[in-house]
Short mmCIF file of C-alpha atoms in Angstrom, two decimals:
data_model
loop_
_atom_site.label_atom_id
_atom_site.label_comp_id
_atom_site.label_asym_id
_atom_site.label_seq_id
_atom_site.Cartn_x
_atom_site.Cartn_y
_atom_site.Cartn_z
CA MET A 1 -3.91 -25.07 9.56
CA PHE A 2 -6.94 -22.67 9.71
CA LYS A 3 -10.38 -22.78 8.22
CA THR A 4 -10.72 -20.02 5.84
CA MET A 5 -13.55 -17.69 6.86
CA TRP A 6 -15.45 -14.84 4.86
CA ILE A 7 -13.41 -11.97 6.64
CA ASP A 8 -10.14 -13.71 5.37
CA TRP A 9 -11.58 -13.14 1.89
CA LEU A 10 -12.75 -9.50 2.71
CA ILE A 11 -9.23 -8.58 3.97
CA ALA A 12 -7.51 -10.20 0.99
CA LEU A 13 -9.94 -8.45 -1.40
CA PHE A 14 -9.28 -5.00 0.38
CA SER A 15 -5.64 -5.71 0.00
CA LEU A 16 -5.98 -6.11 -3.74
CA VAL A 17 -8.12 -2.99 -3.97
CA THR A 18 -5.54 -0.91 -1.88
CA PHE A 19 -2.21 -2.20 -3.18
CA LEU A 20 -2.61 -3.26 -6.79
CA PRO A 21 -3.09 0.21 -8.07
CA LEU A 22 -0.01 1.40 -6.31
CA MET A 23 1.76 -1.56 -7.58
CA VAL A 24 0.93 -0.62 -11.16
CA ALA A 25 2.01 2.91 -10.69
CA GLN A 26 5.21 1.98 -9.18
CA LEU A 27 5.89 -0.39 -12.04
CA PHE A 28 5.54 2.68 -14.55
CA LEU A 29 7.85 4.60 -12.61
CA LEU A 30 10.60 1.76 -12.46
CA ILE A 31 10.21 1.30 -16.18
CA ASP A 32 10.66 4.73 -17.14
CA PRO A 33 11.55 6.91 -14.14
CA GLN A 34 11.47 10.35 -15.87
CA GLY A 35 8.40 9.43 -18.15
CA GLN A 36 5.25 11.55 -18.25
CA ARG A 37 3.12 8.53 -17.74
CA ALA A 38 4.84 7.80 -14.49
CA LYS A 39 4.41 11.37 -13.38
CA ASP A 40 0.86 11.60 -14.55
CA ILE A 41 -0.10 8.57 -12.49
CA ILE A 42 2.25 9.18 -9.33
CA ILE A 43 1.70 12.99 -8.87
CA GLY A 44 -1.03 14.09 -10.99
CA LYS A 45 -1.76 14.69 -14.89
CA GLY A 46 0.72 17.24 -16.28
CA GLU A 47 2.62 17.73 -13.00
CA THR A 48 6.20 17.43 -12.54
CA TRP A 49 8.48 16.35 -9.60
CA ARG A 50 8.72 19.22 -6.92
CA ASP A 51 12.42 18.91 -6.69
CA ASP A 52 15.03 15.91 -6.91
CA SER A 53 14.35 14.64 -3.36
CA HIS A 54 10.76 14.31 -4.37
CA PHE A 55 11.60 12.09 -7.45
CA ARG A 56 14.28 10.20 -5.49
CA SER A 57 11.87 9.33 -2.64
CA ALA A 58 9.22 8.28 -5.05
CA TYR A 59 11.67 6.06 -6.99
CA ALA A 60 13.26 4.41 -3.60
CA PHE A 61 9.63 3.71 -2.44
CA ALA A 62 8.83 2.02 -6.00
CA TRP A 63 11.82 -0.19 -5.41
CA ALA A 64 10.83 -0.94 -1.84
CA ASP A 65 7.35 -1.77 -2.81
CA LEU A 66 8.49 -4.11 -5.50
CA LEU A 67 11.15 -5.84 -3.19
CA PHE A 68 8.96 -5.86 0.04
CA VAL A 69 5.56 -4.91 -0.26
CA LEU A 70 4.53 -7.04 -3.42
CA PRO A 71 6.19 -10.32 -1.97
CA LEU A 72 4.54 -9.92 1.59
CA LEU A 73 1.20 -9.07 -0.39
CA VAL A 74 1.18 -12.11 -2.67
CA SER A 75 2.58 -14.48 -0.05
CA GLY A 76 0.33 -13.11 2.74
CA ASN A 77 -2.82 -13.44 0.62
CA VAL A 78 -2.06 -17.02 -0.57
CA GLY A 79 -0.92 -18.31 2.88
CA VAL A 80 -4.10 -16.90 4.62
CA LEU A 81 -6.56 -18.17 1.79
CA LEU A 82 -4.78 -21.61 2.29
CA GLY A 83 -5.36 -21.32 5.98
CA GLN A 84 -1.48 -21.26 6.73
CA VAL A 85 -0.12 -19.69 10.00
CA TRP A 86 2.69 -18.04 8.06
CA GLY A 87 0.26 -16.13 5.80
CA TYR A 88 -1.01 -14.34 8.96
CA GLY A 89 2.60 -13.63 9.72
CA MET A 90 3.05 -12.11 6.34
CA TRP A 91 -0.16 -10.02 6.68
CA MET A 92 1.17 -8.72 10.15
CA ALA A 93 4.39 -7.80 8.31
CA LEU A 94 2.87 -5.90 5.46
CA GLY A 95 0.32 -4.28 7.95
CA ALA A 96 3.30 -2.88 10.04
CA ILE A 97 4.86 -1.54 6.87
CA SER A 98 1.54 -0.02 5.75
CA ILE A 99 0.82 1.64 8.95
CA TYR A 100 4.43 2.91 9.08
CA PHE A 101 4.23 4.32 5.54
CA SER A 102 0.82 5.91 6.33
CA ILE A 103 2.41 7.87 9.16
CA VAL A 104 5.39 8.87 6.99
CA PHE A 105 3.09 9.95 4.03
CA TRP A 106 0.91 11.90 6.31
CA VAL A 107 3.67 14.15 7.29
CA MET A 108 5.47 14.14 3.95
CA GLU A 109 2.89 14.54 1.28
CA LYS A 110 -0.63 15.39 2.85
CA LYS A 111 -0.07 19.00 2.12
CA TYR A 112 0.39 18.37 -1.67
CA THR A 113 -1.96 15.34 -1.99
CA TYR A 114 -4.90 16.55 0.10
CA PRO A 115 -5.69 19.83 -2.05
CA PHE A 116 -5.13 17.94 -5.26
CA CYS A 117 -7.66 15.13 -4.51
CA GLY A 118 -10.03 16.24 -1.65
CA PRO A 119 -11.13 14.76 1.68
CA LEU A 120 -12.97 11.87 0.29
CA ALA A 121 -10.41 10.45 -2.07
CA TYR A 122 -7.48 11.41 0.48
CA TYR A 123 -9.00 9.74 3.43
CA THR A 124 -10.03 6.61 1.31
CA TYR A 125 -7.55 5.65 -1.50
CA PHE A 126 -4.64 8.12 -1.49
CA TRP A 127 -3.94 7.56 2.31
CA GLY A 128 -6.64 6.03 4.33
CA PHE A 129 -6.93 2.50 2.81
CA PHE A 130 -3.36 1.78 3.58
CA LEU A 131 -3.77 2.62 7.27
CA TYR A 132 -7.11 0.92 7.50
CA TRP A 133 -5.91 -2.18 5.76
CA GLY A 134 -2.79 -2.39 7.89
CA VAL A 135 -4.85 -2.04 11.11
CA ALA A 136 -7.45 -4.44 10.15
CA ALA A 137 -4.82 -7.13 8.83
CA MET A 138 -2.76 -6.94 12.01
CA ALA A 139 -5.58 -6.97 14.40
CA TYR A 140 -7.26 -9.90 12.43
CA SER A 141 -4.08 -11.73 12.51
CA VAL A 142 -3.40 -11.09 16.16
CA TYR A 143 -7.01 -12.55 16.88
CA ARG A 144 -6.45 -15.54 14.58
CA LEU A 145 -2.95 -16.63 15.48
CA PRO A 146 -2.47 -19.09 18.55
CA ILE A 147 -0.17 -16.64 20.49
#
């Protein structure tokens, strides 16, 4: 068991700022996949899906986030804040997924998202925070774990 430190709280808070808005958006998509509110949140107000593969990939990521990202986020934060080794393991798993998806979305979506939101929003919330959180969570977990 580890003593909880201020950086544990900081990384946990950063995870909530990063992932919770995404989880809410994904929930709207799962509740009403073709609904305008889901489209407004996921791809921009008044926008529509570019094509069927755009919709299908967004819908698939919404399910993957619900089934994998959300449980890892909750269990990782709870475990770390309770000082449990397994919490850092959950953070490492979610960190790897977060870095992986950051690379995928850099290639798939940058040409659409970047012009829409601009550099500050893109390199922070729309893309950057997921990469930054993933790197921070993995690096800090490796530092804390007795490997």
